[in-house]
mmCIF file of C-alpha atoms and ligand atoms in Angstrom:
data_model
loop_
_atom_site.group_PDB
_atom_site.id
_atom_site.type_symbol
_atom_site.label_atom_id
_atom_site.label_comp_id
_atom_site.label_asym_id
_atom_site.label_seq_id
_atom_site.Cartn_x
_atom_site.Cartn_y
_atom_site.Cartn_z
ATOM 1 C CA UNK A 1187 20.353 0.191 -13.267
ATOM 2 C CA UNK A 1188 20.666 -2.724 -15.678
ATOM 3 C CA UNK A 1189 21.492 -1.571 -19.228
ATOM 4 C CA UNK A 1190 18.773 -3.650 -20.878
ATOM 5 C CA UNK A 1191 15.833 -4.142 -18.513
ATOM 6 C CA UNK A 1192 13.423 -6.091 -20.673
ATOM 7 C CA UNK A 1193 9.691 -5.367 -20.738
ATOM 8 C CA UNK A 1194 7.810 -8.363 -19.364
ATOM 9 C CA UNK A 1195 6.592 -10.965 -21.816
ATOM 10 C CA UNK A 1196 2.768 -10.569 -21.933
ATOM 11 C CA UNK A 1197 2.327 -14.355 -22.094
ATOM 12 C CA UNK A 1198 4.421 -14.956 -18.949
ATOM 13 C CA UNK A 1199 2.538 -16.301 -15.938
ATOM 14 C CA UNK A 1200 2.293 -13.569 -13.320
ATOM 15 C CA UNK A 1201 1.347 -14.518 -9.777
ATOM 16 C CA UNK A 1202 -0.217 -11.770 -7.650
ATOM 17 C CA UNK A 1203 -0.100 -12.616 -3.942
ATOM 18 C CA UNK A 1204 -2.793 -10.792 -1.993
ATOM 19 C CA UNK A 1205 -5.059 -10.575 -5.031
ATOM 20 C CA UNK A 1206 -8.257 -9.841 -3.103
ATOM 21 C CA UNK A 1207 -6.811 -6.824 -1.289
ATOM 22 C CA UNK A 1208 -6.954 -3.156 -2.278
ATOM 23 C CA UNK A 1209 -3.585 -3.196 -4.053
ATOM 24 C CA UNK A 1210 -3.513 -6.799 -5.313
ATOM 25 C CA UNK A 1211 -6.926 -6.565 -6.976
ATOM 26 C CA UNK A 1212 -5.911 -3.333 -8.732
ATOM 27 C CA UNK A 1213 -2.674 -4.978 -9.922
ATOM 28 C CA UNK A 1214 -4.648 -7.911 -11.367
ATOM 29 C CA UNK A 1215 -6.971 -5.470 -13.203
ATOM 30 C CA UNK A 1216 -3.983 -3.538 -14.525
ATOM 31 C CA UNK A 1217 -2.124 -6.625 -15.763
ATOM 32 C CA UNK A 1218 -5.203 -7.867 -17.608
ATOM 33 C CA UNK A 1219 -5.802 -4.427 -19.137
ATOM 34 C CA UNK A 1220 -2.185 -4.424 -20.336
ATOM 35 C CA UNK A 1221 -2.652 -7.671 -22.215
ATOM 36 C CA UNK A 1222 -1.175 -10.192 -19.794
ATOM 37 C CA UNK A 1223 -2.827 -13.484 -20.683
ATOM 38 C CA UNK A 1224 -1.823 -15.620 -17.713
ATOM 39 C CA UNK A 1225 -2.504 -13.829 -14.425
ATOM 40 C CA UNK A 1226 -2.946 -15.941 -11.299
ATOM 41 C CA UNK A 1227 -4.105 -14.434 -8.036
ATOM 42 C CA UNK A 1228 -3.838 -15.975 -4.593
ATOM 43 C CA UNK A 1229 -5.225 -14.657 -1.330
ATOM 44 C CA UNK A 1230 -5.601 -15.865 2.209
ATOM 45 C CA UNK A 1231 -8.763 -17.890 1.519
ATOM 46 C CA UNK A 1232 -6.889 -19.919 -1.166
ATOM 47 C CA UNK A 1233 -3.578 -20.433 0.553
ATOM 48 C CA UNK A 1234 -2.265 -19.441 3.951
ATOM 49 C CA UNK A 1235 0.942 -17.575 3.128
ATOM 50 C CA UNK A 1236 2.011 -17.709 6.778
ATOM 51 C CA UNK A 1237 2.355 -21.484 6.226
ATOM 52 C CA UNK A 1238 5.698 -22.249 4.526
ATOM 53 C CA UNK A 1239 4.697 -25.665 3.128
ATOM 54 C CA UNK A 1240 1.386 -24.436 1.678
ATOM 55 C CA UNK A 1241 3.138 -21.439 0.096
ATOM 56 C CA UNK A 1242 5.878 -23.573 -1.425
ATOM 57 C CA UNK A 1243 3.362 -26.081 -2.832
ATOM 58 C CA UNK A 1244 1.256 -23.329 -4.336
ATOM 59 C CA UNK A 1245 4.099 -21.405 -5.987
ATOM 60 C CA UNK A 1246 5.963 -24.444 -7.271
ATOM 61 C CA UNK A 1247 2.785 -25.877 -8.803
ATOM 62 C CA UNK A 1248 1.911 -22.569 -10.544
ATOM 63 C CA UNK A 1249 5.535 -22.017 -11.715
ATOM 64 C CA UNK A 1250 5.124 -18.283 -12.380
ATOM 65 C CA UNK A 1251 7.761 -16.263 -14.253
ATOM 66 C CA UNK A 1252 6.868 -13.163 -12.236
ATOM 67 C CA UNK A 1253 5.596 -12.672 -8.676
ATOM 68 C CA UNK A 1254 4.039 -9.489 -7.312
ATOM 69 C CA UNK A 1255 3.897 -9.541 -3.517
ATOM 70 C CA UNK A 1256 0.921 -7.450 -2.436
ATOM 71 C CA UNK A 1257 0.061 -9.820 0.431
ATOM 72 C CA UNK A 1258 0.292 -8.307 3.901
ATOM 73 C CA UNK A 1259 -1.528 -7.749 7.152
ATOM 74 C CA UNK A 1260 -2.369 -4.044 6.929
ATOM 75 C CA UNK A 1261 -4.293 -1.533 8.989
ATOM 76 C CA UNK A 1262 -4.448 2.065 10.142
ATOM 77 C CA UNK A 1263 -2.670 3.728 13.021
ATOM 78 C CA UNK A 1264 -4.982 2.265 15.711
ATOM 79 C CA UNK A 1265 -4.776 -1.334 14.464
ATOM 80 C CA UNK A 1266 -0.971 -1.138 14.159
ATOM 81 C CA UNK A 1267 -0.697 0.352 17.626
ATOM 82 C CA UNK A 1268 -2.971 -2.289 19.193
ATOM 83 C CA UNK A 1269 -1.583 -5.459 17.535
ATOM 84 C CA UNK A 1270 2.141 -4.998 16.846
ATOM 85 C CA UNK A 1271 2.846 -8.723 17.374
ATOM 86 C CA UNK A 1272 0.532 -9.811 14.549
ATOM 87 C CA UNK A 1273 1.718 -7.005 12.269
ATOM 88 C CA UNK A 1274 5.336 -8.057 12.817
ATOM 89 C CA UNK A 1275 4.990 -11.836 12.744
ATOM 90 C CA UNK A 1276 2.424 -12.270 9.984
ATOM 91 C CA UNK A 1277 4.212 -9.918 7.611
ATOM 92 C CA UNK A 1278 7.602 -11.494 8.263
ATOM 93 C CA UNK A 1279 6.161 -14.966 7.685
ATOM 94 C CA UNK A 1280 4.235 -14.040 4.535
ATOM 95 C CA UNK A 1281 7.197 -12.443 2.773
ATOM 96 C CA UNK A 1282 9.786 -14.979 3.989
ATOM 97 C CA UNK A 1283 7.638 -17.884 2.766
ATOM 98 C CA UNK A 1284 6.789 -16.240 -0.519
ATOM 99 C CA UNK A 1285 10.387 -15.275 -1.309
ATOM 100 C CA UNK A 1286 11.702 -18.746 -0.441
ATOM 101 C CA UNK A 1287 9.014 -20.338 -2.619
ATOM 102 C CA UNK A 1288 9.666 -17.931 -5.510
ATOM 103 C CA UNK A 1289 13.377 -18.679 -5.286
ATOM 104 C CA UNK A 1290 12.746 -22.441 -5.227
ATOM 105 C CA UNK A 1291 10.480 -22.069 -8.279
ATOM 106 C CA UNK A 1292 13.165 -20.104 -10.164
ATOM 107 C CA UNK A 1293 11.203 -16.843 -10.332
ATOM 108 C CA UNK A 1294 13.419 -14.264 -12.047
ATOM 109 C CA UNK A 1295 11.244 -11.147 -11.581
ATOM 110 C CA UNK A 1296 9.554 -10.308 -8.283
ATOM 111 C CA UNK A 1297 8.144 -7.021 -7.036
ATOM 112 C CA UNK A 1298 7.815 -6.525 -3.282
ATOM 113 C CA UNK A 1299 5.464 -3.851 -2.000
ATOM 114 C CA UNK A 1300 6.861 -2.172 1.094
ATOM 115 C CA UNK A 1301 5.498 0.980 2.670
ATOM 116 C CA UNK A 1302 6.479 4.595 3.253
ATOM 117 C CA UNK A 1303 6.357 3.930 7.017
ATOM 118 C CA UNK A 1304 9.755 2.204 6.741
ATOM 119 C CA UNK A 1305 11.389 5.632 6.831
ATOM 120 C CA UNK A 1306 12.473 7.354 10.074
ATOM 121 C CA UNK A 1307 9.875 9.396 11.946
ATOM 122 C CA UNK A 1308 11.933 12.576 11.652
ATOM 123 C CA UNK A 1309 13.648 12.766 8.291
ATOM 124 C CA UNK A 1310 14.098 15.352 5.528
ATOM 125 C CA UNK A 1311 11.042 15.865 3.314
ATOM 126 C CA UNK A 1312 10.373 14.837 0.628
ATOM 127 C CA UNK A 1313 11.850 11.512 1.749
ATOM 128 C CA UNK A 1314 14.452 9.997 -0.592
ATOM 129 C CA UNK A 1315 15.028 6.236 -0.715
ATOM 130 C CA UNK A 1316 18.451 6.867 0.878
ATOM 131 C CA UNK A 1317 16.701 7.797 4.181
ATOM 132 C CA UNK A 1318 16.124 4.095 4.890
ATOM 133 C CA UNK A 1319 17.776 3.035 8.183
ATOM 134 C CA UNK A 1320 19.031 6.506 9.037
ATOM 135 C CA UNK A 1321 16.929 7.089 12.175
ATOM 136 C CA UNK A 1322 14.342 5.897 14.693
ATOM 137 C CA UNK A 1323 10.903 4.789 13.483
ATOM 138 C CA UNK A 1324 7.454 6.121 14.416
ATOM 139 C CA UNK A 1325 6.431 4.082 17.487
ATOM 140 C CA UNK A 1326 2.794 3.398 16.498
ATOM 141 C CA UNK A 1327 3.801 1.262 13.523
ATOM 142 C CA UNK A 1328 7.414 0.274 14.164
ATOM 143 C CA UNK A 1329 6.594 -3.472 14.188
ATOM 144 C CA UNK A 1330 4.995 -3.313 10.731
ATOM 145 C CA UNK A 1331 7.828 -1.086 9.483
ATOM 146 C CA UNK A 1332 10.523 -3.486 10.701
ATOM 147 C CA UNK A 1333 8.816 -6.376 8.899
ATOM 148 C CA UNK A 1334 8.720 -4.338 5.680
ATOM 149 C CA UNK A 1335 12.360 -3.271 6.112
ATOM 150 C CA UNK A 1336 13.250 -6.952 6.445
ATOM 151 C CA UNK A 1337 11.464 -7.504 3.120
ATOM 152 C CA UNK A 1338 13.537 -4.814 1.408
ATOM 153 C CA UNK A 1339 16.745 -6.337 2.766
ATOM 154 C CA UNK A 1340 15.605 -9.814 1.731
ATOM 155 C CA UNK A 1341 14.969 -8.675 -1.853
ATOM 156 C CA UNK A 1342 18.389 -7.062 -1.962
ATOM 157 C CA UNK A 1343 19.963 -10.212 -0.522
ATOM 158 C CA UNK A 1344 18.349 -12.530 -3.077
ATOM 159 C CA UNK A 1345 19.704 -10.237 -5.768
ATOM 160 C CA UNK A 1346 23.210 -10.193 -4.315
ATOM 161 C CA UNK A 1347 23.519 -13.837 -3.355
ATOM 162 C CA UNK A 1348 21.512 -15.515 -6.131
ATOM 163 C CA UNK A 1349 21.393 -12.942 -8.921
ATOM 164 C CA UNK A 1350 17.592 -12.674 -8.814
ATOM 165 C CA UNK A 1351 16.248 -9.585 -10.623
ATOM 166 C CA UNK A 1352 13.848 -8.733 -7.803
ATOM 167 C CA UNK A 1353 12.816 -5.189 -6.872
ATOM 168 C CA UNK A 1354 11.175 -3.343 -3.951
ATOM 169 C CA UNK A 1355 8.778 -0.429 -4.138
ATOM 170 C CA UNK A 1356 7.676 1.880 -1.327
ATOM 171 C CA UNK A 1357 4.170 3.209 -1.908
ATOM 172 C CA UNK A 1358 2.830 6.221 -0.065
ATOM 173 C CA UNK A 1359 -0.653 6.028 1.565
ATOM 174 C CA UNK A 1360 -2.948 4.205 -0.870
ATOM 175 C CA UNK A 1361 -6.717 4.587 -1.280
ATOM 176 C CA UNK A 1362 -9.440 3.676 -3.741
ATOM 177 C CA UNK A 1363 -12.229 1.238 -4.583
ATOM 178 C CA UNK A 1364 -11.846 -2.085 -2.779
ATOM 179 C CA UNK A 1365 -10.434 -0.519 0.392
ATOM 180 C CA UNK A 1366 -11.426 -1.560 3.918
ATOM 181 C CA UNK A 1367 -13.877 0.983 5.321
ATOM 182 C CA UNK A 1368 -13.731 0.074 8.981
ATOM 183 C CA UNK A 1369 -14.510 2.798 11.534
ATOM 184 C CA UNK A 1370 -11.482 2.148 13.743
ATOM 185 C CA UNK A 1371 -9.108 -0.276 11.989
ATOM 186 C CA UNK A 1372 -8.699 1.268 8.556
ATOM 187 C CA UNK A 1373 -6.488 4.050 7.267
ATOM 188 C CA UNK A 1374 -7.571 7.644 7.481
ATOM 189 C CA UNK A 1375 -9.151 8.128 4.046
ATOM 190 C CA UNK A 1376 -11.574 5.181 4.070
ATOM 191 C CA UNK A 1377 -12.337 5.810 7.765
ATOM 192 C CA UNK A 1378 -13.301 9.411 6.992
ATOM 193 C CA UNK A 1379 -15.350 8.492 3.930
ATOM 194 C CA UNK A 1380 -17.367 6.109 6.062
ATOM 195 C CA UNK A 1381 -17.735 8.494 9.016
ATOM 196 C CA UNK A 1382 -18.818 11.493 6.924
ATOM 197 C CA UNK A 1383 -21.155 9.335 4.844
ATOM 198 C CA UNK A 1384 -22.834 7.965 7.965
ATOM 199 C CA UNK A 1385 -23.160 11.496 9.366
ATOM 200 C CA UNK A 1386 -24.961 12.658 6.213
ATOM 201 C CA UNK A 1387 -27.279 9.655 6.361
ATOM 202 C CA UNK A 1388 -28.118 10.118 10.027
ATOM 203 C CA UNK A 1389 -28.306 13.929 9.880
ATOM 204 C CA UNK A 1390 -25.517 14.314 12.473
ATOM 205 C CA UNK A 1391 -24.212 17.868 12.832
ATOM 206 C CA UNK A 1392 -20.715 16.925 13.960
ATOM 207 C CA UNK A 1393 -18.004 14.523 12.820
ATOM 208 C CA UNK A 1394 -15.054 13.702 15.050
ATOM 209 C CA UNK A 1395 -11.660 13.239 13.356
ATOM 210 C CA UNK A 1396 -8.602 11.850 15.144
ATOM 211 C CA UNK A 1397 -5.530 13.764 16.246
ATOM 212 C CA UNK A 1398 -4.768 17.459 15.770
ATOM 213 C CA UNK A 1399 -5.319 17.662 12.009
ATOM 214 C CA UNK A 1400 -1.776 18.993 11.494
ATOM 215 C CA UNK A 1401 0.053 15.847 10.231
ATOM 216 C CA UNK A 1402 0.678 15.861 6.505
ATOM 217 C CA UNK A 1403 0.146 12.833 4.289
ATOM 218 C CA UNK A 1404 0.455 12.028 0.595
ATOM 219 C CA UNK A 1405 -2.166 9.812 -1.073
ATOM 220 C CA UNK A 1406 -2.011 7.759 -4.255
ATOM 221 C CA UNK A 1407 -5.011 6.218 -5.987
ATOM 222 C CA UNK A 1408 -4.654 2.452 -6.142
ATOM 223 C CA UNK A 1409 -5.008 2.384 -9.948
ATOM 224 C CA UNK A 1410 -2.023 4.744 -10.209
ATOM 225 C CA UNK A 1411 -0.068 2.545 -7.807
ATOM 226 C CA UNK A 1412 -0.862 -0.579 -9.842
ATOM 227 C CA UNK A 1413 0.205 1.202 -13.040
ATOM 228 C CA UNK A 1414 3.482 2.285 -11.420
ATOM 229 C CA UNK A 1415 4.195 -1.293 -10.295
ATOM 230 C CA UNK A 1416 3.769 -2.809 -13.744
ATOM 231 C CA UNK A 1417 5.716 0.084 -15.276
ATOM 232 C CA UNK A 1418 8.640 -0.597 -12.919
ATOM 233 C CA UNK A 1419 8.592 -4.321 -13.679
ATOM 234 C CA UNK A 1420 8.953 -3.363 -17.331
ATOM 235 C CA UNK A 1421 11.620 -0.703 -16.817
ATOM 236 C CA UNK A 1422 13.473 -1.003 -13.526
ATOM 237 C CA UNK A 1423 16.050 -3.523 -12.324
ATOM 238 C CA UNK A 1424 18.156 -2.244 -9.449
ATOM 239 C CA UNK A 1425 18.779 -3.168 -5.784
ATOM 240 C CA UNK A 1426 17.620 0.256 -4.529
ATOM 241 C CA UNK A 1427 13.945 0.477 -3.649
ATOM 242 C CA UNK A 1428 11.760 2.957 -5.542
ATOM 243 C CA UNK A 1429 9.309 5.313 -3.847
ATOM 244 C CA UNK A 1430 5.851 5.433 -5.418
ATOM 245 C CA UNK A 1431 3.903 8.601 -4.754
ATOM 246 C CA UNK A 1432 2.427 11.641 -6.418
ATOM 247 C CA UNK A 1433 4.824 14.306 -5.100
ATOM 248 C CA UNK A 1434 2.221 16.330 -3.142
ATOM 249 C CA UNK A 1435 0.803 16.134 0.363
ATOM 250 C CA UNK A 1436 -1.842 17.879 2.466
ATOM 251 C CA UNK A 1437 -2.804 18.187 6.138
ATOM 252 C CA UNK A 1438 -5.285 15.782 7.697
ATOM 253 C CA UNK A 1439 -7.481 18.855 8.361
ATOM 254 C CA UNK A 1440 -7.532 19.663 4.615
ATOM 255 C CA UNK A 1441 -8.182 16.016 3.834
ATOM 256 C CA UNK A 1442 -11.169 16.005 6.208
ATOM 257 C CA UNK A 1443 -12.606 19.064 4.431
ATOM 258 C CA UNK A 1444 -12.034 17.423 1.045
ATOM 259 C CA UNK A 1445 -13.872 14.269 2.119
ATOM 260 C CA UNK A 1446 -16.681 16.266 3.767
ATOM 261 C CA UNK A 1447 -17.201 18.194 0.496
ATOM 262 C CA UNK A 1448 -17.111 15.041 -1.622
ATOM 263 C CA UNK A 1449 -19.703 13.377 0.613
ATOM 264 C CA UNK A 1450 -21.866 16.513 0.985
ATOM 265 C CA UNK A 1451 -21.416 16.955 4.749
ATOM 266 C CA UNK A 1452 -21.984 20.564 5.815
ATOM 267 C CA UNK A 1453 -21.788 20.220 9.613
ATOM 268 C CA UNK A 1454 -18.939 20.737 12.092
ATOM 269 C CA UNK A 1455 -15.587 18.917 12.151
ATOM 270 C CA UNK A 1456 -14.069 18.457 15.632
ATOM 271 C CA UNK A 1457 -10.765 16.863 16.701
ATOM 272 C CA UNK A 1458 -10.143 14.049 19.163
ATOM 273 C CA UNK A 1459 -6.637 14.933 20.316
ATOM 274 C CA UNK A 1460 -6.487 11.880 22.600
ATOM 275 C CA UNK A 1461 -5.829 9.895 19.386
ATOM 276 C CA UNK A 1462 -2.226 9.753 18.125
ATOM 277 C CA UNK A 1463 -1.064 11.912 15.202
ATOM 278 C CA UNK A 1464 1.657 9.473 14.157
ATOM 279 C CA UNK A 1465 4.488 10.698 11.946
ATOM 280 C CA UNK A 1466 4.289 14.486 11.469
ATOM 281 C CA UNK A 1467 4.870 14.297 7.717
ATOM 282 C CA UNK A 1468 5.271 11.584 5.074
ATOM 283 C CA UNK A 1469 5.930 12.985 1.610
ATOM 284 C CA UNK A 1470 8.013 10.796 -0.668
ATOM 285 C CA UNK A 1471 10.717 11.999 -3.010
ATOM 286 C CA UNK A 1472 9.578 10.457 -6.281
ATOM 287 C CA UNK A 1473 12.394 11.648 -8.543
ATOM 288 C CA UNK A 1474 13.708 8.108 -9.063
ATOM 289 C CA UNK A 1475 10.245 6.947 -10.176
ATOM 290 C CA UNK A 1476 9.688 9.965 -12.439
ATOM 291 C CA UNK A 1477 13.096 9.363 -14.055
ATOM 292 C CA UNK A 1478 11.717 6.066 -15.393
ATOM 293 C CA UNK A 1479 9.102 8.029 -17.355
ATOM 294 C CA UNK A 1480 6.037 7.238 -15.227
ATOM 295 C CA UNK A 1481 3.489 9.886 -14.151
ATOM 296 C CA UNK A 1482 0.412 9.633 -11.874
ATOM 297 C CA UNK A 1483 -2.926 10.334 -13.577
ATOM 298 C CA UNK A 1484 -5.567 10.559 -10.864
ATOM 299 C CA UNK A 1485 -5.696 13.774 -8.801
ATOM 300 C CA UNK A 1486 -6.793 13.513 -5.159
ATOM 301 C CA UNK A 1487 -10.152 15.386 -5.422
ATOM 302 C CA UNK A 1488 -11.152 13.290 -8.460
ATOM 303 C CA UNK A 1489 -9.950 10.059 -6.825
ATOM 304 C CA UNK A 1490 -11.769 10.798 -3.564
ATOM 305 C CA UNK A 1491 -15.019 11.578 -5.408
ATOM 306 C CA UNK A 1492 -14.770 8.290 -7.323
ATOM 307 C CA UNK A 1493 -14.029 6.354 -4.125
ATOM 308 C CA UNK A 1494 -16.976 8.000 -2.340
ATOM 309 C CA UNK A 1495 -19.241 6.919 -5.231
ATOM 310 C CA UNK A 1496 -17.855 3.376 -5.055
ATOM 311 C CA UNK A 1497 -18.368 3.282 -1.291
ATOM 312 C CA UNK A 1498 -21.948 4.563 -1.561
ATOM 313 C CA UNK A 1499 -22.832 2.036 -4.276
ATOM 314 C CA UNK A 1500 -20.937 -0.985 -3.011
ATOM 315 C CA UNK A 1501 -20.298 -0.903 0.710
ATOM 316 C CA UNK A 1502 -22.841 1.480 2.217
ATOM 317 C CA UNK A 1503 -25.534 -0.142 0.068
ATOM 318 C CA UNK A 1504 -24.869 -3.397 1.915
ATOM 319 C CA UNK A 1505 -24.960 -1.734 5.377
ATOM 320 C CA UNK A 1506 -21.369 -0.499 5.448
ATOM 321 C CA UNK A 1507 -19.860 -3.718 6.748
ATOM 322 C CA UNK A 1508 -19.152 -5.689 3.609
ATOM 323 C CA UNK A 1509 -15.382 -5.302 3.749
ATOM 324 C CA UNK A 1510 -14.924 -4.674 7.451
ATOM 325 C CA UNK A 1511 -11.904 -6.501 8.921
HETATM 326 P P1 GDP B 2205 -0.410 6.548 9.073
HETATM 327 O O1 GDP B 2205 -0.199 7.314 7.800
HETATM 328 O O2 GDP B 2205 0.456 5.344 9.175
HETATM 329 O O3 GDP B 2205 -0.272 7.441 10.276
HETATM 330 O O4 GDP B 2205 -1.856 5.939 9.052
HETATM 331 P P2 GDP B 2205 -3.377 6.415 9.127
HETATM 332 O O5 GDP B 2205 -3.939 6.520 7.766
HETATM 333 O O6 GDP B 2205 -4.052 5.449 10.053
HETATM 334 O O7 GDP B 2205 -3.394 7.851 9.841
HETATM 335 C C1 GDP B 2205 -2.990 9.027 9.188
HETATM 336 C C2 GDP B 2205 -3.326 10.256 10.016
HETATM 337 O O8 GDP B 2205 -4.743 10.479 9.987
HETATM 338 C C3 GDP B 2205 -2.931 10.190 11.500
HETATM 339 O O9 GDP B 2205 -2.452 11.456 11.889
HETATM 340 C C4 GDP B 2205 -4.281 9.928 12.189
HETATM 341 O O10 GDP B 2205 -4.331 10.385 13.524
HETATM 342 C C5 GDP B 2205 -5.220 10.738 11.298
HETATM 343 N N1 GDP B 2205 -6.630 10.343 11.385
HETATM 344 C C6 GDP B 2205 -7.666 11.198 11.575
HETATM 345 N N2 GDP B 2205 -8.830 10.528 11.661
HETATM 346 C C7 GDP B 2205 -8.538 9.221 11.489
HETATM 347 C C8 GDP B 2205 -9.336 8.040 11.450
HETATM 348 O O11 GDP B 2205 -10.551 8.042 11.617
HETATM 349 N N3 GDP B 2205 -8.673 6.868 11.208
HETATM 350 C C9 GDP B 2205 -7.328 6.819 11.016
HETATM 351 N N4 GDP B 2205 -6.752 5.637 10.773
HETATM 352 N N5 GDP B 2205 -6.539 7.914 11.078
HETATM 353 C C10 GDP B 2205 -7.144 9.112 11.309
#
């Protein structure tokens, strides 16, 4: 680690790519709350980051000192499994264009958001950063994972070849206000919030959850993730990626019960085992992150209750389709 990693200058222009997404919007909120006075957000409606010329024009005209790359095509296990070509190509294009533009604009600090799915399917738990590229990937999201691995290698390469102080972070499964609550395309937590909420509304006695319920996952609230990202930009400057998680996981069956309780569903939970389980376990080793002095603040039950309230007020109130993909 660099001996004197400087905290970011609060008057520096920070560009958040993907600023309308779950993570990007939380990062913008966090930066503003921390006193950053010049925060610029871009998202796909402003500029098509899969277009190299448009990306270069945008970044060179904004001339940011810092870039946070939260722009990506994302989705749950079913979407990844169904559209690997788009998940591979779009994510490769977005990050390649953004990194080239940031380099051309002389950006010294950049944070790239990867994903915990870059790690091998079968690997020691909790997963240390050193597990990267030590084994075969989970098949349902290998295309997305390969794109994100390419991003990690690109960040490392810009550091090595051009001396850029860019870093990569690997967040565990993220949830929170602003998520996509699509019945089939989203990740498990928003999908379950929506399904259980609809069951309560319609008086259904049964909710079907995918897989066997035995896989284990770790979840971080998006506000904690955003706080960890800005903390690392202030305190971390090293080629090795940093895992961002909370250090605890639970089974999908326990998660389903947690969501059912938070929503007030008292009926039956049944399992559709024709749906894939995916990776058996994904718990990140967060010792490198904790060594920088950062700690998560939002426990899962509290975070799920807050997200359920947000969903009920914001999305379900407008017929449940407001943020559908
Ligand atoms: P993953 O962490 O990359 O596997 O992504 P997901 O969040 O999509 O899935 C996590 C786990 O939740 C997998 O074992 C899924 O089979 C399970 N799961 C249960 N019900 C659902 C659901 O309605 N949607 C999704 N996406 N996953 C579900």
